[in-house]
Short mmCIF file of C-alpha atoms and ligand atoms in Angstrom, two decimals:
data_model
loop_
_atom_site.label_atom_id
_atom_site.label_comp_id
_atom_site.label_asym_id
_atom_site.label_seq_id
_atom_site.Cartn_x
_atom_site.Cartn_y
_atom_site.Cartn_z
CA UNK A 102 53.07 -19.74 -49.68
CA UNK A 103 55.18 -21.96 -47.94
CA UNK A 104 59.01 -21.73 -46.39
CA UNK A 105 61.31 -23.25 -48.86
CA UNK A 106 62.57 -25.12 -45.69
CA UNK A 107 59.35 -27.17 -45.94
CA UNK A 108 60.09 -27.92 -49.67
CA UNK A 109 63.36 -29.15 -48.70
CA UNK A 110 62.18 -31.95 -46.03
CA UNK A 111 59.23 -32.92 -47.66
CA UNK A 112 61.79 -33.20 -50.90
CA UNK A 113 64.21 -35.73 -48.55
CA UNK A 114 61.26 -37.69 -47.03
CA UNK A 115 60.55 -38.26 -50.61
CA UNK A 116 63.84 -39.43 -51.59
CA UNK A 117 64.55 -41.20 -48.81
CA UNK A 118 61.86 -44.07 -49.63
CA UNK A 119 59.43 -45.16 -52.47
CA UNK A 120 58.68 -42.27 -54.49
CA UNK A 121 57.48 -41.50 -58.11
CA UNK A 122 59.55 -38.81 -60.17
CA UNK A 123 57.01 -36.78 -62.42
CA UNK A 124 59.27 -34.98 -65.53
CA UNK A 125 57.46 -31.83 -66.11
CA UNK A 126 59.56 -31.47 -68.53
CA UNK A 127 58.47 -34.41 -70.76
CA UNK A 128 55.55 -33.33 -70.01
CA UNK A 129 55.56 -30.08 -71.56
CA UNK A 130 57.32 -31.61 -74.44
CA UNK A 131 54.24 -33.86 -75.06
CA UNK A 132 51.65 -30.85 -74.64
CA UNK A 133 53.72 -28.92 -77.39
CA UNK A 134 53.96 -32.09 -79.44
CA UNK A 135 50.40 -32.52 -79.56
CA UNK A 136 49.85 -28.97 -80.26
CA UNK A 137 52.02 -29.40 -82.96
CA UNK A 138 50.12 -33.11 -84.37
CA UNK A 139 46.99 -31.13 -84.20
CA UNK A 140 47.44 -28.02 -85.76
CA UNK A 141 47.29 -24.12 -84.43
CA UNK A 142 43.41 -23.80 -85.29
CA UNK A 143 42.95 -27.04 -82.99
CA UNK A 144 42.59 -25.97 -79.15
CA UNK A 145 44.31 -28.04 -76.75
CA UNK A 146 42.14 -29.29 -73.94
CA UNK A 147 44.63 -31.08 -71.18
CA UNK A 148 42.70 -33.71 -69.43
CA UNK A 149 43.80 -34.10 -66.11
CA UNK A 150 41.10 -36.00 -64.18
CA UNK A 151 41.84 -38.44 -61.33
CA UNK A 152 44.74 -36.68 -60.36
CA UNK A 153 46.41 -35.81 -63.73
CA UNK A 154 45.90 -39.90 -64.24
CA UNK A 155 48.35 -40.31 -61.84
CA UNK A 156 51.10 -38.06 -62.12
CA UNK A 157 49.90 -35.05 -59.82
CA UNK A 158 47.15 -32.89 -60.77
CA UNK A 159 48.55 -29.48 -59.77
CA UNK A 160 52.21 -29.62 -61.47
CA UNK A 161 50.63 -31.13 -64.56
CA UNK A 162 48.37 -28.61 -64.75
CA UNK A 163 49.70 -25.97 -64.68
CA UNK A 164 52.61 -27.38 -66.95
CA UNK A 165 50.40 -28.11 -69.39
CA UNK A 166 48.87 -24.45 -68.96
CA UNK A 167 52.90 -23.01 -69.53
CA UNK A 168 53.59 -25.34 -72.43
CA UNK A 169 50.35 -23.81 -74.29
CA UNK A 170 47.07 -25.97 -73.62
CA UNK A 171 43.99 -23.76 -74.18
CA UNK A 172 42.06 -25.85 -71.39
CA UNK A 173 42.29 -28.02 -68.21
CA UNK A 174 40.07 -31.23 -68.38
CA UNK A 175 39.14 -32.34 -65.35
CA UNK A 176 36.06 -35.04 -64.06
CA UNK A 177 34.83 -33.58 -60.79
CA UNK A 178 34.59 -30.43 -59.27
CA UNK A 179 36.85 -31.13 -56.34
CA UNK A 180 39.71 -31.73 -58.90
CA UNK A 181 38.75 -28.02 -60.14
CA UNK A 182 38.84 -26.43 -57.14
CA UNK A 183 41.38 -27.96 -56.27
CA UNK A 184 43.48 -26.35 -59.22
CA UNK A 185 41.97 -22.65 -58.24
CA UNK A 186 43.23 -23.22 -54.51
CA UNK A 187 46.57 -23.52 -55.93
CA UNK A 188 46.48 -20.31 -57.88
CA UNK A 189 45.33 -22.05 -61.42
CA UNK A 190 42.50 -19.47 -63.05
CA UNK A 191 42.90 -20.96 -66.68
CA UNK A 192 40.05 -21.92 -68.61
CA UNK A 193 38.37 -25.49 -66.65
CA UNK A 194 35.91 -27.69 -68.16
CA UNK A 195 34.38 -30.41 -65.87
CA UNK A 196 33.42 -33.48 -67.93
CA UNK A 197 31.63 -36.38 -66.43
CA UNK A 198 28.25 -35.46 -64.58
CA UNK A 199 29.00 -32.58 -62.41
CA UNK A 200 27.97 -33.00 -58.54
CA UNK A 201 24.76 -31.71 -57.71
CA UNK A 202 25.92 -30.33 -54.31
CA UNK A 203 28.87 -28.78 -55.89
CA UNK A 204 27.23 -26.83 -58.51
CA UNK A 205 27.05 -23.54 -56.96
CA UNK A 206 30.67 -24.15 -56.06
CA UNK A 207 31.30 -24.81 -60.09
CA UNK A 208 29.60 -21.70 -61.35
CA UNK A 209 31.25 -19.51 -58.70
CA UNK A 210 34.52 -20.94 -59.58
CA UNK A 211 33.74 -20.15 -63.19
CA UNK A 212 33.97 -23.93 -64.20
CA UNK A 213 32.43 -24.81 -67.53
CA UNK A 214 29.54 -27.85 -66.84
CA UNK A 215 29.52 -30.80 -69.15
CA UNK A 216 25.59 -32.24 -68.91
CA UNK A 217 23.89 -34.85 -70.75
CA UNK A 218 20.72 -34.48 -68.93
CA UNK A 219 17.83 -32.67 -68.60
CA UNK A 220 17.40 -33.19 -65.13
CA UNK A 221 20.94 -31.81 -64.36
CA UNK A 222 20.09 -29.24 -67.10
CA UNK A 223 17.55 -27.45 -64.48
CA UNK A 224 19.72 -28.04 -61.58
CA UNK A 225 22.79 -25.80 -63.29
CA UNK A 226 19.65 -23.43 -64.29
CA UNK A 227 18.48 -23.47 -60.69
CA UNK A 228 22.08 -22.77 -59.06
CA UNK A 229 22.90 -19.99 -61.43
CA UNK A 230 19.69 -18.67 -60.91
CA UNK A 231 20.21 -18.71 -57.10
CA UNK A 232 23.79 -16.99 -57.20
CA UNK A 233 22.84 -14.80 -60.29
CA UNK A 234 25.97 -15.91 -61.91
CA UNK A 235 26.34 -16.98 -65.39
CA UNK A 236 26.97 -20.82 -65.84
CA UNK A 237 28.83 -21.93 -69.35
CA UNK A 238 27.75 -25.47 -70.80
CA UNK A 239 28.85 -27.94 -72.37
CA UNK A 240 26.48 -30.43 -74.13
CA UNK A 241 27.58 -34.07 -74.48
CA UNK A 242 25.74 -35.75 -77.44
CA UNK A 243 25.43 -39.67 -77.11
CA UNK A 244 26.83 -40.92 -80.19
CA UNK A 245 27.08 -44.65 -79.27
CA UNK A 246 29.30 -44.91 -75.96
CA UNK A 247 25.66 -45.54 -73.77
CA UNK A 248 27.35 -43.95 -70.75
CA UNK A 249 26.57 -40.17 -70.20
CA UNK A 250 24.51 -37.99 -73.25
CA UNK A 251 21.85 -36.31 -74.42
CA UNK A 252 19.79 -38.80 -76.97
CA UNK A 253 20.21 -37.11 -80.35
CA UNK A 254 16.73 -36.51 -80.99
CA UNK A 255 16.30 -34.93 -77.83
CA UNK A 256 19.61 -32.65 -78.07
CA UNK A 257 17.87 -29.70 -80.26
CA UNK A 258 15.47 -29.33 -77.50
CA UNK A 259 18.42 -28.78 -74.49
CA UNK A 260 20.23 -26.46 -76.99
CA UNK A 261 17.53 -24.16 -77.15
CA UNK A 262 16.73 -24.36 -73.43
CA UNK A 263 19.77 -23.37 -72.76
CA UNK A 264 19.35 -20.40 -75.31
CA UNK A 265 15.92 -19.61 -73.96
CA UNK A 266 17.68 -19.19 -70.24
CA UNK A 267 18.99 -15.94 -69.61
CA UNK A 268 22.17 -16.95 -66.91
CA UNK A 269 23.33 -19.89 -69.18
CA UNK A 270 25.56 -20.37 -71.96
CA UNK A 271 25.96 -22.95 -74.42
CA UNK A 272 29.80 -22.67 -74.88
CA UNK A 273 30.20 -26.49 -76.48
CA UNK A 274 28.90 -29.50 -77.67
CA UNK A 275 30.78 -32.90 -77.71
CA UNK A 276 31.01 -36.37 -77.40
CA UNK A 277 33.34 -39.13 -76.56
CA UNK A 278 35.05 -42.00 -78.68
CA UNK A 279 33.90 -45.79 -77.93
CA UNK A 280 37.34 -47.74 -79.56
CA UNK A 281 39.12 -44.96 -81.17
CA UNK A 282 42.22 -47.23 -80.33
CA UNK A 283 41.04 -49.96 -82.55
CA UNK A 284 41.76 -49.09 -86.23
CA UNK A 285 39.93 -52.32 -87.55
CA UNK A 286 36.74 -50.47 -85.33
CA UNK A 287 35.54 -48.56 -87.68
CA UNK A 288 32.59 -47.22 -85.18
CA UNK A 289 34.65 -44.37 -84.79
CA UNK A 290 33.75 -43.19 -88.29
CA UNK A 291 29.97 -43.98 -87.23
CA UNK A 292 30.16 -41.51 -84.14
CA UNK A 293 31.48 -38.97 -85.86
CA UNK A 294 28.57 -39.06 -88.66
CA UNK A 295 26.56 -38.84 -86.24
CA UNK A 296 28.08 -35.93 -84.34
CA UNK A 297 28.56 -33.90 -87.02
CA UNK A 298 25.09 -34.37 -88.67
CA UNK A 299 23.76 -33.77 -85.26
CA UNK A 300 25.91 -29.88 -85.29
CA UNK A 301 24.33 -29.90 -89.18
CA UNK A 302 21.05 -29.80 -87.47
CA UNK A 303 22.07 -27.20 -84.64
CA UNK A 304 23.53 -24.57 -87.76
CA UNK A 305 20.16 -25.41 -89.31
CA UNK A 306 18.29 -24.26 -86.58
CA UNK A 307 20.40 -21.19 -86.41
CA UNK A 308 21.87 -22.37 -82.83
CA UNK A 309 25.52 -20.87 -82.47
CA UNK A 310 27.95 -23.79 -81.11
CA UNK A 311 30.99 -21.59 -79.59
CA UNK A 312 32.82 -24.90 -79.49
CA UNK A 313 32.86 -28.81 -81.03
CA UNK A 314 35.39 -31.46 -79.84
CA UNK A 315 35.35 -34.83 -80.31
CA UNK A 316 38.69 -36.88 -79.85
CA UNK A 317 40.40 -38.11 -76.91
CA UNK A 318 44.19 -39.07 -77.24
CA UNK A 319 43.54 -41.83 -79.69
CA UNK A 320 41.51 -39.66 -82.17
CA UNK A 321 43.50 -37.51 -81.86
CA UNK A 322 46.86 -39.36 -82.75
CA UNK A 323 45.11 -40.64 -86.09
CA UNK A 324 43.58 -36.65 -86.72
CA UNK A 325 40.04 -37.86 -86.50
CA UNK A 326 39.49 -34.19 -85.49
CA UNK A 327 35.92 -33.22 -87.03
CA UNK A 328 35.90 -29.39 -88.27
CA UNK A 329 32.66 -28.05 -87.43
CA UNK A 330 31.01 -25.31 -89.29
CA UNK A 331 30.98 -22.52 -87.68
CA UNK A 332 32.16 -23.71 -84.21
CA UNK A 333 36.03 -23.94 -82.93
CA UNK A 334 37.23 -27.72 -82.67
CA UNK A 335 39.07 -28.75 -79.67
CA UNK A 336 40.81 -32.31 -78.68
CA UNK A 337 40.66 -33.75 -75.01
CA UNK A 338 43.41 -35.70 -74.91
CA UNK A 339 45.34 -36.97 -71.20
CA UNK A 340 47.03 -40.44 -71.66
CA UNK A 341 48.88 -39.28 -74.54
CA UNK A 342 50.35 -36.08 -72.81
CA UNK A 343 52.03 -38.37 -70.17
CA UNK A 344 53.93 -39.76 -72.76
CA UNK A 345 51.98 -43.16 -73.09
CA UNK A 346 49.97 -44.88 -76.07
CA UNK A 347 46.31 -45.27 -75.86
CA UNK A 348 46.98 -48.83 -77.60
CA UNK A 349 49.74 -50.69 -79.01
CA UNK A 350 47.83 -49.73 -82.45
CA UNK A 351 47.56 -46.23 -82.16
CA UNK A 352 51.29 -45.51 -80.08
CA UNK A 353 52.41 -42.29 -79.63
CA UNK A 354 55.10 -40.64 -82.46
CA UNK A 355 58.58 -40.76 -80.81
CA UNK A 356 58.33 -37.20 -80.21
CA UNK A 357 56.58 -37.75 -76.98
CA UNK A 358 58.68 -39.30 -73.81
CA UNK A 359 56.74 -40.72 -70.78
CA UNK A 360 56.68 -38.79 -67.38
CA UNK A 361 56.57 -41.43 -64.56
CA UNK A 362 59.60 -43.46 -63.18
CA UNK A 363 58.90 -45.62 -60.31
CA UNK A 364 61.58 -45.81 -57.48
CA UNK A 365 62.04 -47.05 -54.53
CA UNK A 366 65.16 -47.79 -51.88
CA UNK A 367 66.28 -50.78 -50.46
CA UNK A 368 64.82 -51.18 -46.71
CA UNK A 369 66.49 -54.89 -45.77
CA UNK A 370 68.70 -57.43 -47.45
CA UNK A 371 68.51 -60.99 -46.14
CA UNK A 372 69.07 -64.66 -47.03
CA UNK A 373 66.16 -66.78 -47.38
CA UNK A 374 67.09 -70.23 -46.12
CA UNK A 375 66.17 -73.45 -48.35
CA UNK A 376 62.43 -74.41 -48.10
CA UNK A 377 61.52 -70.82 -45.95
CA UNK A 378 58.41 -68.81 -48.29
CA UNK A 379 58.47 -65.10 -48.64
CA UNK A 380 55.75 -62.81 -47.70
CA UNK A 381 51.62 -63.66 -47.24
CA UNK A 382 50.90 -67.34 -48.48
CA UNK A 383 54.55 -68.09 -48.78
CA UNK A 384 54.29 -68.43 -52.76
CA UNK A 385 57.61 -67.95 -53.15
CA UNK A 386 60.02 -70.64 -51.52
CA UNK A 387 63.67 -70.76 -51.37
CA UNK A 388 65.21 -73.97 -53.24
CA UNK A 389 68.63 -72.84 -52.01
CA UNK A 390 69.63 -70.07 -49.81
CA UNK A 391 68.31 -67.10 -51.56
CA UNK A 392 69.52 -63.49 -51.22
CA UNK A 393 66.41 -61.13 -50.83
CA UNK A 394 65.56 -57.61 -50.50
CA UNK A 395 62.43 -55.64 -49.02
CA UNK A 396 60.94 -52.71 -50.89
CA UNK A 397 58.71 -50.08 -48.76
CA UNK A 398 56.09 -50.55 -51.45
CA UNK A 399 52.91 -52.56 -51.91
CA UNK A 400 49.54 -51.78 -53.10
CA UNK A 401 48.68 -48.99 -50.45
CA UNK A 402 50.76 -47.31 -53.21
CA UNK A 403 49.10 -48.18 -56.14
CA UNK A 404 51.53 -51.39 -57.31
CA UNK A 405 49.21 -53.69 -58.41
CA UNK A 406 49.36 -57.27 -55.96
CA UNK A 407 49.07 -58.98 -59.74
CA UNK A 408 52.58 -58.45 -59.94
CA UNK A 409 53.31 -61.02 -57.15
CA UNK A 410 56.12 -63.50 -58.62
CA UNK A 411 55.98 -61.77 -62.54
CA UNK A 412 57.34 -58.23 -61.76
CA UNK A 413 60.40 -57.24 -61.49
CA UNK A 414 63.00 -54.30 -59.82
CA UNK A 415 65.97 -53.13 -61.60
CA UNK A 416 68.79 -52.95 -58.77
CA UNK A 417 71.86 -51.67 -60.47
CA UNK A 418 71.16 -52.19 -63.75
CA UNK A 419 69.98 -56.13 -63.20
CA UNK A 420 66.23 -56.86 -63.10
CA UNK A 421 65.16 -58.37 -60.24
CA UNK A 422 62.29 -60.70 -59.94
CA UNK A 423 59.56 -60.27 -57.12
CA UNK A 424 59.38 -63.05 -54.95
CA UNK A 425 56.34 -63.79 -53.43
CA UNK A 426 52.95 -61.49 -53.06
CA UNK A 427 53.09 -57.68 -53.11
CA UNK A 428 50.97 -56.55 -49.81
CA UNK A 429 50.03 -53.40 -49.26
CA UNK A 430 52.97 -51.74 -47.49
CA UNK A 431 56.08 -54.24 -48.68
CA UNK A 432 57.53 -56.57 -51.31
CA UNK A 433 59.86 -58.58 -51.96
CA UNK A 434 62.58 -59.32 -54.51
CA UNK A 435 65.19 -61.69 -55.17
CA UNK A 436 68.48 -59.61 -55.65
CA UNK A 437 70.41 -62.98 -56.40
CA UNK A 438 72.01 -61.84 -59.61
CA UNK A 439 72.62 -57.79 -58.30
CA UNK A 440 75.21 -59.17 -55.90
CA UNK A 441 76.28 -55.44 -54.89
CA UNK A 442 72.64 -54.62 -53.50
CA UNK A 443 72.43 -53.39 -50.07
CA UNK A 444 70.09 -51.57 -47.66
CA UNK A 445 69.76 -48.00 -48.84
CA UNK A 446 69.76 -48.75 -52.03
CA UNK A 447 67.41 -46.84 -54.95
CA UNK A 448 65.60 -49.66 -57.20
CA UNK A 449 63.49 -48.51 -60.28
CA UNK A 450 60.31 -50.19 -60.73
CA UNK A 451 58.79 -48.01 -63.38
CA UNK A 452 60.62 -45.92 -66.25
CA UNK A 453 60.23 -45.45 -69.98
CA UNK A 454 61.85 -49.21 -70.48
CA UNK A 455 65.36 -47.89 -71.62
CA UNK A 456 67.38 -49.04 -68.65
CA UNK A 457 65.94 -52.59 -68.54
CA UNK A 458 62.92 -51.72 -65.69
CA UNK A 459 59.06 -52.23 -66.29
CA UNK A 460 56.98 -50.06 -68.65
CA UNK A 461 53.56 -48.86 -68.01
CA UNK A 462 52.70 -51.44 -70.21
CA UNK A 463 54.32 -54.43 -68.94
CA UNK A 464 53.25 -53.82 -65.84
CA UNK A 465 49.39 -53.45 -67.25
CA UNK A 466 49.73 -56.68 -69.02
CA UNK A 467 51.62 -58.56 -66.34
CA UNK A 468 48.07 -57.09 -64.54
CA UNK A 469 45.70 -57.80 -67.07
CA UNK A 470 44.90 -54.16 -67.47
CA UNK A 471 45.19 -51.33 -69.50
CA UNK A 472 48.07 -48.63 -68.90
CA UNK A 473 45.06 -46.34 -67.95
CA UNK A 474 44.49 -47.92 -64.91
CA UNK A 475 48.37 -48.49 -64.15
CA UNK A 476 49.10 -44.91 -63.49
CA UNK A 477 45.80 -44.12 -62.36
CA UNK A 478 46.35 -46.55 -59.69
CA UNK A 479 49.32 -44.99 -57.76
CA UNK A 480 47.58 -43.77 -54.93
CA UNK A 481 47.90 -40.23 -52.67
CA UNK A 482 50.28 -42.15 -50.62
CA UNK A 483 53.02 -42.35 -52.65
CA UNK A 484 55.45 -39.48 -52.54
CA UNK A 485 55.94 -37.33 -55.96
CA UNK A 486 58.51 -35.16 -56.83
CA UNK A 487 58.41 -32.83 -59.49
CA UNK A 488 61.00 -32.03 -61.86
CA UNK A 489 62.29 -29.43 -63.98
CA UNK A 490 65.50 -28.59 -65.96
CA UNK A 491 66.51 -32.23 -63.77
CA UNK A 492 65.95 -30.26 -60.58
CA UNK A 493 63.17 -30.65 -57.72
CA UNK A 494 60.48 -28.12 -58.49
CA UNK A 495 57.62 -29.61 -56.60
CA UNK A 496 57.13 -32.71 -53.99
CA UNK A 497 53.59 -34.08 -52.86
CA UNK A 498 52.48 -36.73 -50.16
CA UNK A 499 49.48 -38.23 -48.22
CA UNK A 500 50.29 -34.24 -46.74
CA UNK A 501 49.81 -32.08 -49.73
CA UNK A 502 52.06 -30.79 -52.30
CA UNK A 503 54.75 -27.81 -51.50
CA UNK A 504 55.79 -26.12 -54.18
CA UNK A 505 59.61 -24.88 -54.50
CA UNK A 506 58.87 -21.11 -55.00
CA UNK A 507 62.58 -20.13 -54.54
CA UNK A 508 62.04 -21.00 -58.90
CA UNK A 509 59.28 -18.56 -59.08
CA UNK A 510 62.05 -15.67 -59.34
CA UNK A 511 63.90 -17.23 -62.39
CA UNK A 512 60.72 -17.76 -65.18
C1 LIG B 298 39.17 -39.29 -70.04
C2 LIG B 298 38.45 -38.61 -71.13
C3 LIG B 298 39.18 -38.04 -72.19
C4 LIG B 298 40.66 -38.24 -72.37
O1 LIG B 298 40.93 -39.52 -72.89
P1 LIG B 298 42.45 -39.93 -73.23
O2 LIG B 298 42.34 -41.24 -73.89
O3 LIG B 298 43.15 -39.99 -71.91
O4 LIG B 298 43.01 -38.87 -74.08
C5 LIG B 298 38.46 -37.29 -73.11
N1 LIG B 298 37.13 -37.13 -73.01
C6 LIG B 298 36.41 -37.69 -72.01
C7 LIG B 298 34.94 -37.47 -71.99
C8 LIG B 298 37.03 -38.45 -71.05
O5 LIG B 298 36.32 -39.01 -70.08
#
């Protein structure tokens, strides 16, 4: 528990330079939004890996938790124990191979284990065996992504050795979608033939499957969610919940709002004399005295250095083009059409579009990139702050996150 004095100055450090503003709001708007696209007999599995993609892994977790997801999603263990550190004992699933050395850490925890091997089969065996804890499962089939699954013929056979083992459960089977934001792909349809005949063959054999899911955010927006006989159905869906579209063919309904606005403050304005360069390489050059502000904000933040001379700041309303290349701590723009700019000054790089600044999705295309790897990019460095109702709730830096628990009193 910390002193709400330590909210408040980690809340103005934020503030006072480049920081991203997380709406936990919009964010529970989008978890109930999906709950309400998929359906009360659907559970809700928030993914949350790499650091809630982005947007702080603790807040969004446990929003997601309040706003009525069954499940937290994460990819490593770390990121789950991370979540129990801060007080979050909801139901965890760890997809992506789990961490050898952290396996004993998973099962004590109570994490469910995703594995598509049989090697890491008998090390979750071993480790449970070891602590004499129970260890829940969950099998991933390979249906045609070729990354991480148990071979379809061979998936029968880990089933039942994880019936025939007395500490472990099989709580769920699954598998993940290859281009399930490509409606012309029709693979999807292939995958989930093969999924469900694959569950066909485990009711056949009289093998109980506590739990089947299939989509991800994509699948899930076109209700590609397989019933399985006998077993519950879940969706895993992240990207969506923060408000963003898996692809410009599969966008999310208007009822969802993105989370993330970028912002930063003004640190020096200046006048570039005619034929001086701005920043590394000089790319940039002044034709005629040029009026120019520096952002604290490169890409030790996450802001991608492909957005040297195509992004662009909003500064009061008028978007203003970065001049020069982003490096990792600084950049550049030209403020020659916000006359009024001065030092001090907050600049958006980042919002949902409506006030004229970047998208996630400009800025991924102006990259070359998917959205995915936009957020995802914003490093531990930059400065978060959580909001609720419009108010603070929540800041996080390179330091940690402190939670304002002068709100605890009022929910
Ligand atoms: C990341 C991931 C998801 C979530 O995908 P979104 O497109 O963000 O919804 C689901 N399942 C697995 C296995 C994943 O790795």
């Amino acid at each position: 528990m910390n002193e709400p004095t330590d909210f408040s100055a980690r809340l103005e450090s934020a503030l006072a330079g480049t920081h991203a503003l997380i709406d936990l709001d919009a964010y529970a708007g989008n978890v109930r939004a999906m709950r309400a696209l998929i359906g009360d007999d659907v559970e809700l599995m928030a993914v949350v890996k790499a650091n809630a993609y982005g947007h702080g892994l603790v807040p969004c977790a446990r929003t997601a938790l309040e706003a009525g997801a069954d499940w937290i999603v994460v990819a490593r263990i770390e990121e789950g124990l991370l979540l129990r550190q801060y007080g979050i004992d909801g139901r965890i699933l760890v997809i992506g191979p789990p961490n050898r050395a952290l396996l004993g850490t998973a099962i004590t925890a109570g994490f469910a284990v995703a594995t598509g091997t049989a090697a890491c089969l008998h090390d979750i065996s071993q480790k449970a065996r070891e602590l004499n804890r129970r260890a829940h499962v969950h099998l991933k089939l390979e249906t045609g992504l070729h990354r991480y699954g148990i071979e379809r013929e061979k998936a029968l056979a880990l089933a039942q050795a994880i019936l025939d083992d007395p500490l472990l459960t099989l709580e769920g089977v699954y598998t993940h979608c290859a281009g399930a934001d490509e409606i012309a792909d029709e693979f999807v349809q292939t995958q989930r033939e093969r999924f469900e005949s694959t569950l066909a063959e485990f009711q056949a054999a009289g093998i109980e499957v506590p739990y089947a899911h299939f989509a991800n955010s994509a699948a899930a927006l076109r209700g590609i969610i397989p019933p399985v006989p006998g077993s519950q159905a879940a969706v895993r869906t992240g990207y969506a919940l923060y408000g963003l579209s898996p692809s410009a063919e599969v966008p999310v309904p208007s009822s969802f709002r993105p989370v993330l606005t970028l912002k930063s403050r003004i640190a020096r304005i200046f006048t570039l004399p005619v034929g001086e360069g701005v920043s590394y390489g000089r790319t940039y050059r002044a034709e005629r005295p040029t009026r120019c502000a520096t952002l604290p904000l490169g890409y030790g933040d996450g802001i991608s250095r492909h957005l040297s001379n195509t992004g662009w700041a909003l500064v009061n309303g008028v978007r203003c083009p970065i001049a020069g290349r982003v490096a990792m701590d600084l950049t550049v723009i030209e403020v020659e059409h916000a006359p009024n700019a001065a030092e001090g000054d907050e600049v958006t790089l980042i919002s949902d579009g409506s006030d004229g600044a970047m998208t996630v999705d400009e800025v991924a295309a102006l990259c070359g990139t998917i959205g995915y790897e936009t957020v995802t990019a914003l490093s531990a460095r930059l400065p978060r702050v959580y909001l609720r109702g419009g108010e603070p709730v929540a800041a996080s830096d390179l330091r940690g996150l402190v939670e304002d628990h002068a709100h605890d009193d009022e929910t």
